[in-house]
């Protein structure tokens, strides 16, 4: 099968790849590079577990062709914090008990980060936070604590992370 | 699944590729619909012409008497642009309720128009604003009315090689307002069961100088409710007049029964939402909060 050369910036590192044209960013992240933080589930942009940041904005990596990410900056949950130095959202999720099975959490945290950066300069309402994560499903139904955690970071940082 | 992705360096390269590949080629913008259709094997394009790199198509430009929205402007860009806060706010209201944040960050206005879903939220305010679509082909560029552009569910008057390049919206005159309302089964991540966009201009005496009403998800394309518009123009907009407009709009639409709602329920929604959207416009013109 045809392979096309592609350089992707992922978590600040440049990756030289050979990709098939139909490969999605999610496939490249998980299967080619081995970053398994973004999850594979609905593959139709309904559930949000595949969310990554593309140029700082939350996107569904399951419906984005890897080739569409040429020249752009990708951040996955692996690039957000380290075990020694967690991102404030990661700390808040732990503090508020927002993580149950954990499957949706990478997408949830990156969705929240994108949203808080977008509303930077003001503290979003709880309703806005609910709407912000409407495209990111948690089936443990831990939403209350997830919203608590995001609201806490929003209040501490006035939006923006 | 096998295709080639082309990365044109300019809009003219993109339309040249489209002309070369004809029906085998598809423009790829946000991909929020196209990639899903390919995954579902409903679409077997051999050549995807990726527009992502064409920054010139992303612009939202204030051209004096009109706003020019580039085809690649995302729903998020519409939602956040100050140009859509005043009399054009219905566009931001519609853009804000499309999918979740992830989809709004990549899904484009051009894609929404070109897909021609009868339930496309942003198409309703564009139709109420009598938007025009700029189509660029390899040989010529033409400007058509959005209402003529929409031909049926998923069908438009766009030729194989033509690119939806921009959509133009005239700025409404003073004492104008717009509003958008959407009914779904839940508050977010929902395809419209019915959506309604209204644009109203009042004269100095408080009478309706112009009314435009667009209805989504109740006919083969997003449609204008012209009988209702005519009943409003020249009238003082009392509650009774607004209710009559709702009844006329409900009588003019052609909803179907489907998984999301019955035709009868959709008509009831049109009857209720049209007066509500109009009343919101009146409130906005009189400066009250809505």
PDB file of C-alpha atoms in Angstrom, chain A residues 8-124:
ATOM      1  CA  UNK A   8       4.252  15.431  12.890  1.00  0.00           C
ATOM      2  CA  UNK A   9       4.959  17.551  15.944  1.00  0.00           C
ATOM      3  CA  UNK A  10       3.665  15.573  18.908  1.00  0.00           C
ATOM      4  CA  UNK A  11       4.203  16.771  22.467  1.00  0.00           C
ATOM      5  CA  UNK A  12       7.022  18.991  21.240  1.00  0.00           C
ATOM      6  CA  UNK A  13       8.903  16.232  19.426  1.00  0.00           C
ATOM      7  CA  UNK A  14       9.128  15.886  15.670  1.00  0.00           C
ATOM      8  CA  UNK A  15       8.211  12.438  14.345  1.00  0.00           C
ATOM      9  CA  UNK A  16       9.232  11.403  10.824  1.00  0.00           C
ATOM     10  CA  UNK A  17       6.634   8.924   9.641  1.00  0.00           C
ATOM     11  CA  UNK A  18       5.451   7.025   6.604  1.00  0.00           C
ATOM     12  CA  UNK A  19       1.655   6.971   6.684  1.00  0.00           C
ATOM     13  CA  UNK A  20      -1.138   5.500   4.590  1.00  0.00           C
ATOM     14  CA  UNK A  21      -3.475   8.259   3.393  1.00  0.00           C
ATOM     15  CA  UNK A  22      -6.482   6.860   5.274  1.00  0.00           C
ATOM     16  CA  UNK A  23      -4.746   6.649   8.654  1.00  0.00           C
ATOM     17  CA  UNK A  24      -6.319   8.861  11.263  1.00  0.00           C
ATOM     18  CA  UNK A  25      -4.308  10.826  13.794  1.00  0.00           C
ATOM     19  CA  UNK A  26      -5.685   8.476  16.460  1.00  0.00           C
ATOM     20  CA  UNK A  27      -4.341   5.406  14.632  1.00  0.00           C
ATOM     21  CA  UNK A  28      -0.920   7.018  14.232  1.00  0.00           C
ATOM     22  CA  UNK A  29      -0.766   8.026  17.888  1.00  0.00           C
ATOM     23  CA  UNK A  30      -1.808   4.672  19.286  1.00  0.00           C
ATOM     24  CA  UNK A  31      -0.525   2.126  16.806  1.00  0.00           C
ATOM     25  CA  UNK A  32       2.434   3.755  15.075  1.00  0.00           C
ATOM     26  CA  UNK A  33       3.909   5.884  17.861  1.00  0.00           C
ATOM     27  CA  UNK A  34       2.605   3.957  20.858  1.00  0.00           C
ATOM     28  CA  UNK A  35       0.931   6.784  22.752  1.00  0.00           C
ATOM     29  CA  UNK A  36      -2.176   5.098  24.159  1.00  0.00           C
ATOM     30  CA  UNK A  37      -3.586   7.974  26.228  1.00  0.00           C
ATOM     31  CA  UNK A  38      -6.067   8.920  23.508  1.00  0.00           C
ATOM     32  CA  UNK A  39      -8.643   6.114  23.404  1.00  0.00           C
ATOM     33  CA  UNK A  40     -10.375   4.429  20.487  1.00  0.00           C
ATOM     34  CA  UNK A  41     -14.113   4.008  20.881  1.00  0.00           C
ATOM     35  CA  UNK A  42     -16.963   5.363  18.723  1.00  0.00           C
ATOM     36  CA  UNK A  43     -14.765   6.556  15.819  1.00  0.00           C
ATOM     37  CA  UNK A  44     -17.504   9.044  14.875  1.00  0.00           C
ATOM     38  CA  UNK A  45     -16.727  12.103  17.022  1.00  0.00           C
ATOM     39  CA  UNK A  46     -19.571  11.354  19.421  1.00  0.00           C
ATOM     40  CA  UNK A  47     -17.794  10.208  22.586  1.00  0.00           C
ATOM     41  CA  UNK A  48     -14.664  12.340  22.892  1.00  0.00           C
ATOM     42  CA  UNK A  49     -12.295   9.732  24.372  1.00  0.00           C
ATOM     43  CA  UNK A  50      -9.915  10.276  21.423  1.00  0.00           C
ATOM     44  CA  UNK A  51      -9.603  14.023  22.138  1.00  0.00           C
ATOM     45  CA  UNK A  52      -6.191  15.628  21.655  1.00  0.00           C
ATOM     46  CA  UNK A  53      -5.104  19.251  21.281  1.00  0.00           C
ATOM     47  CA  UNK A  54      -4.390  20.456  17.748  1.00  0.00           C
ATOM     48  CA  UNK A  55      -2.763  23.892  17.838  1.00  0.00           C
ATOM     49  CA  UNK A  56      -4.127  24.137  21.382  1.00  0.00           C
ATOM     50  CA  UNK A  57      -7.740  23.269  20.522  1.00  0.00           C
ATOM     51  CA  UNK A  58      -9.563  20.087  21.491  1.00  0.00           C
ATOM     52  CA  UNK A  59     -10.323  17.924  18.449  1.00  0.00           C
ATOM     53  CA  UNK A  60     -11.497  14.362  17.858  1.00  0.00           C
ATOM     54  CA  UNK A  61      -8.416  12.529  16.595  1.00  0.00           C
ATOM     55  CA  UNK A  62     -10.604   9.647  15.335  1.00  0.00           C
ATOM     56  CA  UNK A  63     -11.974  11.643  12.399  1.00  0.00           C
ATOM     57  CA  UNK A  64      -8.888  13.653  11.594  1.00  0.00           C
ATOM     58  CA  UNK A  65      -6.574  12.284   8.932  1.00  0.00           C
ATOM     59  CA  UNK A  66      -2.949  12.266  10.077  1.00  0.00           C
ATOM     60  CA  UNK A  67      -2.090  14.130   6.885  1.00  0.00           C
ATOM     61  CA  UNK A  68      -4.351  17.016   7.929  1.00  0.00           C
ATOM     62  CA  UNK A  69      -2.013  17.617  10.887  1.00  0.00           C
ATOM     63  CA  UNK A  70       1.018  18.401   8.739  1.00  0.00           C
ATOM     64  CA  UNK A  71       2.793  21.475  10.118  1.00  0.00           C
ATOM     65  CA  UNK A  72       0.577  21.706  13.176  1.00  0.00           C
ATOM     66  CA  UNK A  73       1.222  21.086  16.836  1.00  0.00           C
ATOM     67  CA  UNK A  74      -0.334  18.068  18.568  1.00  0.00           C
ATOM     68  CA  UNK A  75      -0.500  17.595  22.331  1.00  0.00           C
ATOM     69  CA  UNK A  76      -1.755  14.374  23.907  1.00  0.00           C
ATOM     70  CA  UNK A  77      -2.334  13.636  27.581  1.00  0.00           C
ATOM     71  CA  UNK A  78       1.222  12.242  27.695  1.00  0.00           C
ATOM     72  CA  UNK A  79       2.510  15.725  26.868  1.00  0.00           C
ATOM     73  CA  UNK A  80       0.480  17.621  29.437  1.00  0.00           C
ATOM     74  CA  UNK A  81       2.175  16.809  32.730  1.00  0.00           C
ATOM     75  CA  UNK A  82       4.649  14.356  34.199  1.00  0.00           C
ATOM     76  CA  UNK A  83       4.183  12.118  37.249  1.00  0.00           C
ATOM     77  CA  UNK A  84       6.468  14.457  39.183  1.00  0.00           C
ATOM     78  CA  UNK A  85       4.787  17.612  37.954  1.00  0.00           C
ATOM     79  CA  UNK A  86       1.125  17.213  37.176  1.00  0.00           C
ATOM     80  CA  UNK A  87      -0.887  19.780  35.256  1.00  0.00           C
ATOM     81  CA  UNK A  88      -3.272  21.745  37.553  1.00  0.00           C
ATOM     82  CA  UNK A  89      -6.240  19.995  35.902  1.00  0.00           C
ATOM     83  CA  UNK A  90      -4.707  16.573  36.600  1.00  0.00           C
ATOM     84  CA  UNK A  91      -4.113  17.534  40.245  1.00  0.00           C
ATOM     85  CA  UNK A  92      -7.655  18.864  40.582  1.00  0.00           C
ATOM     86  CA  UNK A  93      -9.137  15.673  39.090  1.00  0.00           C
ATOM     87  CA  UNK A  94      -7.278  13.637  41.728  1.00  0.00           C
ATOM     88  CA  UNK A  95      -8.165  16.034  44.548  1.00  0.00           C
ATOM     89  CA  UNK A  96     -11.871  15.984  43.667  1.00  0.00           C
ATOM     90  CA  UNK A  97     -12.053  12.221  43.118  1.00  0.00           C
ATOM     91  CA  UNK A  98     -13.044  12.834  39.493  1.00  0.00           C
ATOM     92  CA  UNK A  99     -11.303   9.722  38.159  1.00  0.00           C
ATOM     93  CA  UNK A 100     -13.150   6.413  38.396  1.00  0.00           C
ATOM     94  CA  UNK A 101     -12.292   3.902  35.655  1.00  0.00           C
ATOM     95  CA  UNK A 102     -10.140   6.532  33.981  1.00  0.00           C
ATOM     96  CA  UNK A 103     -11.005   5.679  30.386  1.00  0.00           C
ATOM     97  CA  UNK A 104     -12.502   9.078  29.496  1.00  0.00           C
ATOM     98  CA  UNK A 105     -10.103  11.140  31.611  1.00  0.00           C
ATOM     99  CA  UNK A 106      -7.398  11.958  29.019  1.00  0.00           C
ATOM    100  CA  UNK A 107     -10.085  13.311  26.695  1.00  0.00           C
ATOM    101  CA  UNK A 108     -11.889  15.005  29.567  1.00  0.00           C
ATOM    102  CA  UNK A 109      -8.775  16.825  30.792  1.00  0.00           C
ATOM    103  CA  UNK A 110      -7.733  17.951  27.303  1.00  0.00           C
ATOM    104  CA  UNK A 111     -11.279  19.113  26.517  1.00  0.00           C
ATOM    105  CA  UNK A 112     -11.277  21.078  29.780  1.00  0.00           C
ATOM    106  CA  UNK A 113      -7.876  22.583  29.038  1.00  0.00           C
ATOM    107  CA  UNK A 114      -8.943  23.733  25.587  1.00  0.00           C
ATOM    108  CA  UNK A 115     -12.149  25.211  27.007  1.00  0.00           C
ATOM    109  CA  UNK A 116     -10.460  27.029  29.905  1.00  0.00           C
ATOM    110  CA  UNK A 117      -7.819  28.463  27.562  1.00  0.00           C
ATOM    111  CA  UNK A 118     -10.625  29.667  25.301  1.00  0.00           C
ATOM    112  CA  UNK A 119     -12.417  31.421  28.174  1.00  0.00           C
ATOM    113  CA  UNK A 120      -9.143  32.794  29.553  1.00  0.00           C
ATOM    114  CA  UNK A 121      -9.620  36.002  31.517  1.00  0.00           C
ATOM    115  CA  UNK A 122     -12.957  35.107  33.074  1.00  0.00           C
ATOM    116  CA  UNK A 123     -14.382  32.333  35.203  1.00  0.00           C
ATOM    117  CA  UNK A 124     -16.882  30.248  33.222  1.00  0.00           C
TER     118      UNK A 124
END
